[in-house]
Short mmCIF file of C-alpha atoms in Angstrom, two decimals:
data_model
loop_
_atom_site.label_atom_id
_atom_site.label_comp_id
_atom_site.label_asym_id
_atom_site.label_seq_id
_atom_site.Cartn_x
_atom_site.Cartn_y
_atom_site.Cartn_z
CA UNK A 1 -21.49 -0.39 -9.61
CA UNK A 2 -23.16 1.57 -6.83
CA UNK A 3 -25.01 4.73 -7.77
CA UNK A 4 -22.38 7.47 -8.02
CA UNK A 5 -24.89 9.99 -6.65
CA UNK A 6 -25.30 8.10 -3.41
CA UNK A 7 -25.21 10.31 -0.35
CA UNK A 8 -22.25 10.17 1.99
CA UNK A 9 -22.42 8.01 5.14
CA UNK A 10 -23.40 9.71 8.42
CA UNK A 11 -20.82 12.03 9.91
CA UNK A 12 -20.21 10.02 13.07
CA UNK A 13 -21.58 6.47 12.79
CA UNK A 14 -21.53 3.98 15.61
CA UNK A 15 -18.13 2.18 15.69
CA UNK A 16 -19.69 -1.11 14.66
CA UNK A 17 -21.10 0.56 11.52
CA UNK A 18 -17.85 2.03 10.30
CA UNK A 19 -16.71 0.89 6.86
CA UNK A 20 -13.19 0.78 5.55
CA UNK A 21 -12.70 3.79 3.30
CA UNK A 22 -10.62 3.37 0.17
CA UNK A 23 -9.40 6.67 -1.26
CA UNK A 24 -9.05 6.37 -5.04
CA UNK A 25 -11.01 4.50 -7.71
CA UNK A 26 -8.13 3.22 -9.82
CA UNK A 27 -6.96 -0.40 -10.05
CA UNK A 28 -5.36 -0.28 -6.60
CA UNK A 29 -8.45 1.03 -4.85
CA UNK A 30 -10.85 -1.27 -6.70
CA UNK A 31 -8.79 -4.39 -6.00
CA UNK A 32 -8.58 -3.58 -2.27
CA UNK A 33 -12.34 -2.96 -2.17
CA UNK A 34 -12.99 -6.36 -3.74
CA UNK A 35 -10.54 -8.16 -1.45
CA UNK A 36 -12.25 -6.62 1.59
CA UNK A 37 -15.71 -7.45 0.26
CA UNK A 38 -14.59 -11.06 -0.32
CA UNK A 39 -13.84 -11.23 3.42
CA UNK A 40 -17.24 -9.83 4.32
CA UNK A 41 -15.95 -6.36 5.20
CA UNK A 42 -17.77 -3.30 3.91
CA UNK A 43 -15.50 -1.09 1.83
CA UNK A 44 -16.49 2.28 0.38
CA UNK A 45 -14.41 3.66 -2.48
CA UNK A 46 -14.19 7.47 -2.64
CA UNK A 47 -13.25 8.70 -6.12
CA UNK A 48 -12.81 12.40 -6.86
CA UNK A 49 -13.68 12.14 -10.57
CA UNK A 50 -16.99 11.05 -12.03
CA UNK A 51 -15.78 7.58 -13.11
CA UNK A 52 -13.40 4.83 -12.06
CA UNK A 53 -9.98 4.61 -13.70
CA UNK A 54 -9.66 8.36 -14.21
CA UNK A 55 -5.88 8.39 -14.63
CA UNK A 56 -6.02 5.60 -17.26
CA UNK A 57 -8.51 7.60 -19.31
CA UNK A 58 -6.01 10.47 -19.55
CA UNK A 59 -3.14 8.41 -20.98
CA UNK A 60 -2.07 8.77 -24.61
CA UNK A 61 -4.01 6.83 -27.23
CA UNK A 62 -1.41 4.25 -28.27
CA UNK A 63 -0.57 3.12 -24.75
CA UNK A 64 -0.51 -0.61 -24.10
CA UNK A 65 0.45 -2.37 -20.92
CA UNK A 66 4.09 -3.39 -20.76
CA UNK A 67 3.00 -6.28 -18.60
CA UNK A 68 1.19 -9.35 -19.86
CA UNK A 69 -2.57 -9.72 -19.69
CA UNK A 70 -2.34 -12.80 -17.46
CA UNK A 71 -0.12 -11.04 -14.91
CA UNK A 72 -2.12 -7.81 -14.98
CA UNK A 73 -5.53 -9.07 -13.88
CA UNK A 74 -6.90 -7.88 -10.55
CA UNK A 75 -8.20 -10.33 -7.92
CA UNK A 76 -11.45 -12.09 -8.73
CA UNK A 77 -11.74 -11.32 -12.47
CA UNK A 78 -9.30 -12.32 -15.24
CA UNK A 79 -8.82 -9.97 -18.16
CA UNK A 80 -10.57 -11.36 -21.29
CA UNK A 81 -8.39 -13.25 -23.77
CA UNK A 82 -9.71 -11.05 -26.58
CA UNK A 83 -7.70 -8.15 -25.13
CA UNK A 84 -4.53 -9.80 -26.43
CA UNK A 85 -1.21 -10.20 -24.68
CA UNK A 86 -0.45 -6.48 -24.39
CA UNK A 87 -3.65 -4.80 -23.31
CA UNK A 88 -4.56 -1.38 -24.75
CA UNK A 89 -5.43 1.65 -22.67
CA UNK A 90 -9.08 1.54 -23.76
CA UNK A 91 -9.36 -2.12 -22.80
CA UNK A 92 -7.84 -1.40 -19.37
CA UNK A 93 -10.55 1.21 -18.83
CA UNK A 94 -13.25 -1.23 -19.97
CA UNK A 95 -11.85 -3.84 -17.61
CA UNK A 96 -11.88 -1.48 -14.61
CA UNK A 97 -15.50 -0.53 -15.33
CA UNK A 98 -16.48 -4.18 -15.63
CA UNK A 99 -14.52 -5.04 -12.48
CA UNK A 100 -16.45 -2.53 -10.39
CA UNK A 101 -19.76 -3.70 -11.84
CA UNK A 102 -19.00 -7.43 -11.62
CA UNK A 103 -18.05 -7.26 -7.95
CA UNK A 104 -20.83 -4.78 -7.10
CA UNK A 105 -18.37 -2.48 -5.40
CA UNK A 106 -19.65 0.42 -3.33
CA UNK A 107 -18.25 3.51 -5.05
CA UNK A 108 -19.04 7.15 -4.40
CA UNK A 109 -17.76 9.44 -7.15
CA UNK A 110 -17.25 13.19 -7.10
CA UNK A 111 -15.82 13.06 -3.57
CA UNK A 112 -12.27 14.26 -2.98
CA UNK A 113 -10.70 13.57 0.38
CA UNK A 114 -8.50 16.47 1.51
CA UNK A 115 -7.34 15.27 4.94
CA UNK A 116 -7.21 12.07 6.96
CA UNK A 117 -6.85 12.23 10.74
CA UNK A 118 -7.57 10.19 13.84
CA UNK A 119 -11.02 10.45 15.36
CA UNK A 120 -11.10 12.42 18.63
CA UNK A 121 -11.69 9.23 20.62
CA UNK A 122 -8.85 7.44 18.81
CA UNK A 123 -11.05 4.53 17.73
CA UNK A 124 -11.02 5.19 14.00
CA UNK A 125 -10.27 7.60 11.19
CA UNK A 126 -11.92 10.87 10.20
CA UNK A 127 -11.86 11.85 6.54
CA UNK A 128 -12.54 15.43 5.55
CA UNK A 129 -13.89 15.63 2.01
CA UNK A 130 -15.60 17.90 -0.49
CA UNK A 131 -18.94 19.41 0.39
CA UNK A 132 -18.01 19.62 4.05
CA UNK A 133 -18.26 15.87 4.48
CA UNK A 134 -16.76 14.30 7.59
CA UNK A 135 -16.64 10.54 7.19
CA UNK A 136 -15.64 8.17 9.96
CA UNK A 137 -14.05 4.84 9.09
CA UNK A 138 -12.59 1.91 10.94
CA UNK A 139 -9.57 1.89 8.61
CA UNK A 140 -8.37 3.82 5.57
CA UNK A 141 -6.57 2.62 2.46
CA UNK A 142 -4.93 5.39 0.44
CA UNK A 143 -4.82 4.39 -3.23
CA UNK A 144 -4.60 7.74 -5.00
CA UNK A 145 -1.95 6.42 -7.33
CA UNK A 146 1.62 6.81 -8.50
CA UNK A 147 0.60 9.14 -11.36
CA UNK A 148 -1.43 11.66 -9.42
CA UNK A 149 -0.36 15.25 -10.17
CA UNK A 150 1.72 16.26 -13.23
CA UNK A 151 5.21 17.44 -12.37
CA UNK A 152 6.81 20.21 -14.42
CA UNK A 153 10.30 21.38 -13.38
CA UNK A 154 10.66 25.05 -12.57
CA UNK A 155 12.83 25.77 -15.59
CA UNK A 156 14.14 29.35 -15.67
CA UNK A 157 12.85 31.46 -18.53
CA UNK A 158 10.01 29.16 -19.55
CA UNK A 159 7.67 32.14 -19.89
CA UNK A 160 9.84 33.34 -22.80
CA UNK A 161 9.17 30.23 -24.86
CA UNK A 162 6.90 31.07 -27.79
CA UNK A 163 6.03 27.56 -28.91
CA UNK A 164 3.45 25.12 -27.58
CA UNK A 165 4.23 23.61 -24.18
CA UNK A 166 2.37 20.72 -22.58
CA UNK A 167 2.85 18.01 -20.01
CA UNK A 168 2.69 14.43 -21.26
CA UNK A 169 -0.65 13.96 -19.48
CA UNK A 170 -2.18 16.33 -22.06
CA UNK A 171 -0.68 14.46 -25.03
CA UNK A 172 -3.12 12.16 -26.82
CA UNK A 173 -1.69 11.39 -30.26
CA UNK A 174 0.63 12.74 -32.96
CA UNK A 175 -2.06 14.26 -35.18
CA UNK A 176 -1.78 17.86 -33.86
CA UNK A 177 2.02 17.72 -34.33
CA UNK A 178 2.17 16.52 -37.94
CA UNK A 179 4.85 18.46 -39.84
CA UNK A 180 6.15 20.12 -36.69
CA UNK A 181 9.45 20.07 -34.80
CA UNK A 182 8.85 18.57 -31.34
CA UNK A 183 11.12 18.19 -28.32
CA UNK A 184 10.15 15.50 -25.82
CA UNK A 185 11.73 15.98 -22.40
CA UNK A 186 12.27 12.85 -20.32
CA UNK A 187 13.44 9.38 -21.30
CA UNK A 188 11.17 7.24 -19.16
CA UNK A 189 8.63 4.89 -20.67
CA UNK A 190 6.16 7.70 -21.35
CA UNK A 191 8.68 10.02 -23.00
CA UNK A 192 10.19 7.22 -25.08
CA UNK A 193 6.83 6.05 -26.35
CA UNK A 194 5.55 9.55 -27.11
CA UNK A 195 8.74 10.25 -29.08
CA UNK A 196 8.17 7.09 -31.14
CA UNK A 197 4.50 7.97 -31.61
CA UNK A 198 5.45 11.42 -32.91
CA UNK A 199 8.05 9.99 -35.30
CA UNK A 200 5.59 7.45 -36.66
CA UNK A 201 2.75 9.96 -36.73
CA UNK A 202 4.26 12.50 -39.08
CA UNK A 203 6.17 15.00 -36.95
CA UNK A 204 8.82 16.71 -39.08
CA UNK A 205 11.51 16.35 -36.44
CA UNK A 206 11.54 14.62 -33.05
CA UNK A 207 14.18 15.13 -30.36
CA UNK A 208 14.31 13.34 -27.04
CA UNK A 209 15.99 15.18 -24.18
CA UNK A 210 17.82 12.79 -21.84
CA UNK A 211 19.45 13.69 -18.54
CA UNK A 212 20.42 10.18 -17.43
CA UNK A 213 20.65 7.31 -19.92
CA UNK A 214 17.93 4.77 -19.08
CA UNK A 215 18.16 1.03 -19.00
CA UNK A 216 16.37 -0.26 -22.09
CA UNK A 217 14.94 -3.77 -22.19
CA UNK A 218 13.04 -5.67 -24.83
CA UNK A 219 9.40 -6.03 -23.84
CA UNK A 220 9.58 -9.63 -24.98
CA UNK A 221 12.39 -11.85 -26.27
CA UNK A 222 11.46 -15.12 -28.00
CA UNK A 223 8.13 -15.00 -26.21
CA UNK A 224 9.67 -14.40 -22.77
CA UNK A 225 8.23 -11.17 -21.37
CA UNK A 226 10.59 -8.85 -19.51
CA UNK A 227 8.02 -8.87 -16.71
CA UNK A 228 8.71 -12.55 -16.08
CA UNK A 229 12.32 -11.73 -15.32
CA UNK A 230 11.19 -8.91 -13.05
CA UNK A 231 9.02 -11.31 -11.06
CA UNK A 232 11.84 -13.85 -10.73
CA UNK A 233 14.46 -11.40 -9.47
CA UNK A 234 12.36 -9.04 -7.36
CA UNK A 235 13.56 -10.55 -4.07
CA UNK A 236 17.19 -11.12 -5.05
CA UNK A 237 19.98 -8.79 -3.85
CA UNK A 238 20.19 -5.72 -6.07
CA UNK A 239 23.95 -6.12 -6.61
CA UNK A 240 23.48 -9.65 -7.92
CA UNK A 241 20.70 -8.65 -10.31
CA UNK A 242 22.73 -5.66 -11.51
CA UNK A 243 25.65 -7.96 -12.29
CA UNK A 244 23.48 -10.48 -14.15
CA UNK A 245 21.64 -7.82 -16.13
CA UNK A 246 24.73 -6.30 -17.76
CA UNK A 247 25.71 -9.20 -20.08
CA UNK A 248 22.05 -9.83 -20.90
CA UNK A 249 21.64 -6.20 -21.93
CA UNK A 250 24.64 -6.41 -24.23
CA UNK A 251 23.17 -9.47 -25.92
CA UNK A 252 19.64 -8.14 -26.37
CA UNK A 253 20.02 -4.39 -26.81
CA UNK A 254 22.44 -2.78 -29.31
CA UNK A 255 24.91 -0.15 -28.19
CA UNK A 256 23.37 3.24 -28.93
CA UNK A 257 26.29 5.31 -27.64
CA UNK A 258 26.96 6.74 -31.10
CA UNK A 259 23.38 8.01 -31.12
CA UNK A 260 23.59 9.68 -27.71
CA UNK A 261 22.30 6.84 -25.55
CA UNK A 262 25.26 5.15 -23.82
CA UNK A 263 24.77 2.14 -21.64
CA UNK A 264 23.95 3.24 -18.07
CA UNK A 265 26.74 3.15 -15.53
CA UNK A 266 24.42 2.16 -12.69
CA UNK A 267 22.76 -1.20 -12.15
CA UNK A 268 19.29 -2.02 -13.44
CA UNK A 269 17.67 -3.09 -10.16
CA UNK A 270 19.50 -0.45 -8.13
CA UNK A 271 18.06 2.23 -10.41
CA UNK A 272 14.62 0.64 -10.28
CA UNK A 273 14.68 0.72 -6.48
CA UNK A 274 15.14 4.48 -6.73
CA UNK A 275 12.08 4.78 -8.97
CA UNK A 276 13.74 4.71 -12.41
CA UNK A 277 12.23 1.60 -13.98
CA UNK A 278 13.73 0.30 -17.26
CA UNK A 279 12.35 1.58 -20.54
CA UNK A 280 10.46 -1.14 -22.37
CA UNK A 281 11.33 -0.98 -26.04
CA UNK A 282 8.25 -0.42 -28.19
CA UNK A 283 10.12 1.08 -31.12
CA UNK A 284 12.63 3.44 -29.50
CA UNK A 285 15.74 1.45 -30.43
CA UNK A 286 14.81 1.32 -34.10
CA UNK A 287 13.73 4.97 -34.17
CA UNK A 288 17.02 6.14 -32.62
CA UNK A 289 19.15 3.97 -34.91
CA UNK A 290 17.31 5.29 -37.99
CA UNK A 291 17.60 8.90 -36.85
CA UNK A 292 13.85 9.34 -36.59
CA UNK A 293 14.27 10.23 -32.93
CA UNK A 294 17.34 12.35 -32.13
CA UNK A 295 18.76 12.16 -28.61
CA UNK A 296 19.84 15.50 -27.16
CA UNK A 297 21.12 16.72 -23.80
CA UNK A 298 19.02 17.56 -20.77
CA UNK A 299 16.99 20.75 -20.64
CA UNK A 300 18.52 23.43 -18.40
CA UNK A 301 16.08 26.26 -19.11
CA UNK A 302 14.68 28.59 -21.72
CA UNK A 303 16.41 31.64 -23.19
CA UNK A 304 14.98 34.14 -25.68
CA UNK A 305 12.29 31.70 -26.76
CA UNK A 306 14.74 28.84 -27.25
CA UNK A 307 15.40 25.76 -25.16
CA UNK A 308 18.81 25.74 -23.47
CA UNK A 309 20.41 22.30 -23.19
CA UNK A 310 23.03 21.06 -20.74
CA UNK A 311 25.71 20.78 -23.45
CA UNK A 312 25.46 24.51 -24.18
CA UNK A 313 23.42 24.18 -27.36
CA UNK A 314 20.10 25.88 -28.07
CA UNK A 315 17.15 24.41 -29.94
CA UNK A 316 13.94 26.06 -31.07
CA UNK A 317 11.23 23.43 -31.48
CA UNK A 318 7.65 24.23 -32.37
CA UNK A 319 6.42 22.31 -29.35
CA UNK A 320 7.77 20.86 -26.11
CA UNK A 321 6.21 17.80 -24.45
CA UNK A 322 7.34 17.46 -20.85
CA UNK A 323 7.33 13.76 -19.93
CA UNK A 324 8.70 14.69 -16.53
CA UNK A 325 6.58 12.48 -14.34
CA UNK A 326 4.20 13.06 -11.49
CA UNK A 327 4.18 13.87 -7.80
CA UNK A 328 2.09 11.98 -5.27
CA UNK A 329 0.90 15.08 -3.34
CA UNK A 330 0.23 13.12 -0.16
CA UNK A 331 1.51 15.86 2.15
CA UNK A 332 -1.84 17.62 2.55
CA UNK A 333 -3.71 14.35 2.93
CA UNK A 334 -1.55 12.52 5.50
CA UNK A 335 1.70 14.49 5.87
CA UNK A 336 0.73 15.65 9.37
CA UNK A 337 0.65 12.03 10.57
CA UNK A 338 4.38 11.45 10.13
CA UNK A 339 3.85 8.60 7.67
CA UNK A 340 5.85 9.97 4.71
CA UNK A 341 9.58 9.93 4.01
CA UNK A 342 11.68 12.89 2.86
CA UNK A 343 10.55 12.36 -0.74
CA UNK A 344 6.87 12.34 0.14
CA UNK A 345 6.47 8.56 -0.20
CA UNK A 346 4.68 6.37 2.35
CA UNK A 347 7.18 4.88 4.79
CA UNK A 348 5.36 1.54 4.55
CA UNK A 349 2.92 0.03 2.07
CA UNK A 350 0.78 -3.02 1.53
CA UNK A 351 -0.17 -4.95 4.66
CA UNK A 352 2.17 -2.94 6.87
CA UNK A 353 0.68 0.00 8.70
CA UNK A 354 2.68 2.88 10.24
CA UNK A 355 3.52 2.39 13.91
CA UNK A 356 1.92 5.68 14.93
CA UNK A 357 -1.03 5.34 12.54
CA UNK A 358 -2.53 1.86 12.94
CA UNK A 359 -5.30 1.17 10.47
CA UNK A 360 -3.85 3.41 7.74
CA UNK A 361 -2.67 1.56 4.63
CA UNK A 362 -1.09 2.57 1.31
CA UNK A 363 -1.03 0.85 -2.06
CA UNK A 364 0.20 1.81 -5.52
CA UNK A 365 3.02 4.19 -4.65
CA UNK A 366 5.85 2.21 -6.17
CA UNK A 367 6.57 1.21 -9.76
CA UNK A 368 8.07 -2.29 -9.47
CA UNK A 369 9.78 -4.10 -12.33
CA UNK A 370 7.50 -7.07 -11.63
CA UNK A 371 4.51 -5.03 -12.83
CA UNK A 372 2.37 -2.39 -11.16
CA UNK A 373 -0.97 -4.18 -11.62
CA UNK A 374 0.44 -7.49 -10.45
CA UNK A 375 1.77 -5.93 -7.25
CA UNK A 376 -1.48 -4.04 -6.66
CA UNK A 377 -3.29 -7.38 -6.75
CA UNK A 378 -0.82 -8.87 -4.27
CA UNK A 379 -1.10 -5.83 -1.99
CA UNK A 380 -4.91 -5.94 -2.08
CA UNK A 381 -5.07 -9.46 -0.70
CA UNK A 382 -2.50 -8.69 1.98
CA UNK A 383 -4.22 -5.49 3.09
CA UNK A 384 -7.61 -7.18 3.32
CA UNK A 385 -6.10 -10.01 5.34
CA UNK A 386 -4.42 -7.55 7.71
CA UNK A 387 -7.62 -5.55 8.25
CA UNK A 388 -9.63 -8.72 8.84
CA UNK A 389 -7.00 -9.99 11.31
CA UNK A 390 -6.91 -6.71 13.24
CA UNK A 391 -10.69 -6.35 13.28
CA UNK A 392 -12.00 -6.15 16.84
CA UNK A 393 -15.61 -5.57 15.80
CA UNK A 394 -15.08 -1.99 14.71
CA UNK A 395 -15.56 -2.57 10.97
CA UNK A 396 -18.90 -2.82 9.27
CA UNK A 397 -19.64 -6.36 8.12
CA UNK A 398 -21.66 -7.14 5.00
CA UNK A 399 -24.85 -9.16 5.51
CA UNK A 400 -24.48 -12.80 4.63
#
């Protein structure tokens, strides 16, 4: 890996010396940097933390990929077989470190990009970053990630709650919650797994607050990973996949309606297209059936130190873990360029570049059922190919 203390490139280099800047040192940014390097194009990764894979380091201890090792490798370096089929969080971090070192990627850490804009002459991109840096690049790839900034709903009365409150990004393991009553808010993959972790780790009582019943799928059935199905159907019409998924769900997942988790009324792929990916079962079904995780209604607010639920009931847990997701916070970075939709998501991604912002690319801002890491790898190759194809001599080439 390049020395993280390396100085920033000159403020206004000659056009022929301009690198491609990759904003973000996670798997998306690293894979794009490698794919560009493999085509002889200089890519500089700008990472705001002091190490690559910062978001992965913050995840809870028991996390394992819900995608297989073979379909989670980034371009140019397979994940080691010793990691097993379902790779742990720590091994993902080790892999990202090795990936950057193995490919000798040019990474500058401790640099946060606050704004991306066109250069005054319109021939490239100007990045404004910490320390007053002004970096000029031939193209920019934004790879700051799907899980960027913790999102906590503005629940009324939360200041009156007397227990411990934390976002899921601050949850590491169940040890601090042993013997305590804990409410987990949010039934996505993170919330479901944290609830199971708490139940298995000695919490006295665990409740899972659910607003919309999620689709639950087995991570693997008879050796067939759910990811394989996601890859096969990703290009099929959503209505067809929704129709096919219903009978398969009835066969593989028991009806949990009596426990507060009815089968969803909306289709699996239709929901996934809106950002609600299925919950991979890593113990939730068993925990709910055994009563070790109690399903309760959605949180509406806080009243007199208690949590008010949508069904009118009140609960008073010792701690609340908000597994309420993240926001991308791209508005300050590129919102002025007209490249985001009404939900703050890039209007295009991968090899496509916005019509009014040629040379600006995005990767990692969706959560596909075919696997995030797999799609990041696909995007990386496509982005590098597009940049190489559009190169008119403006990008810096690596010496042969």
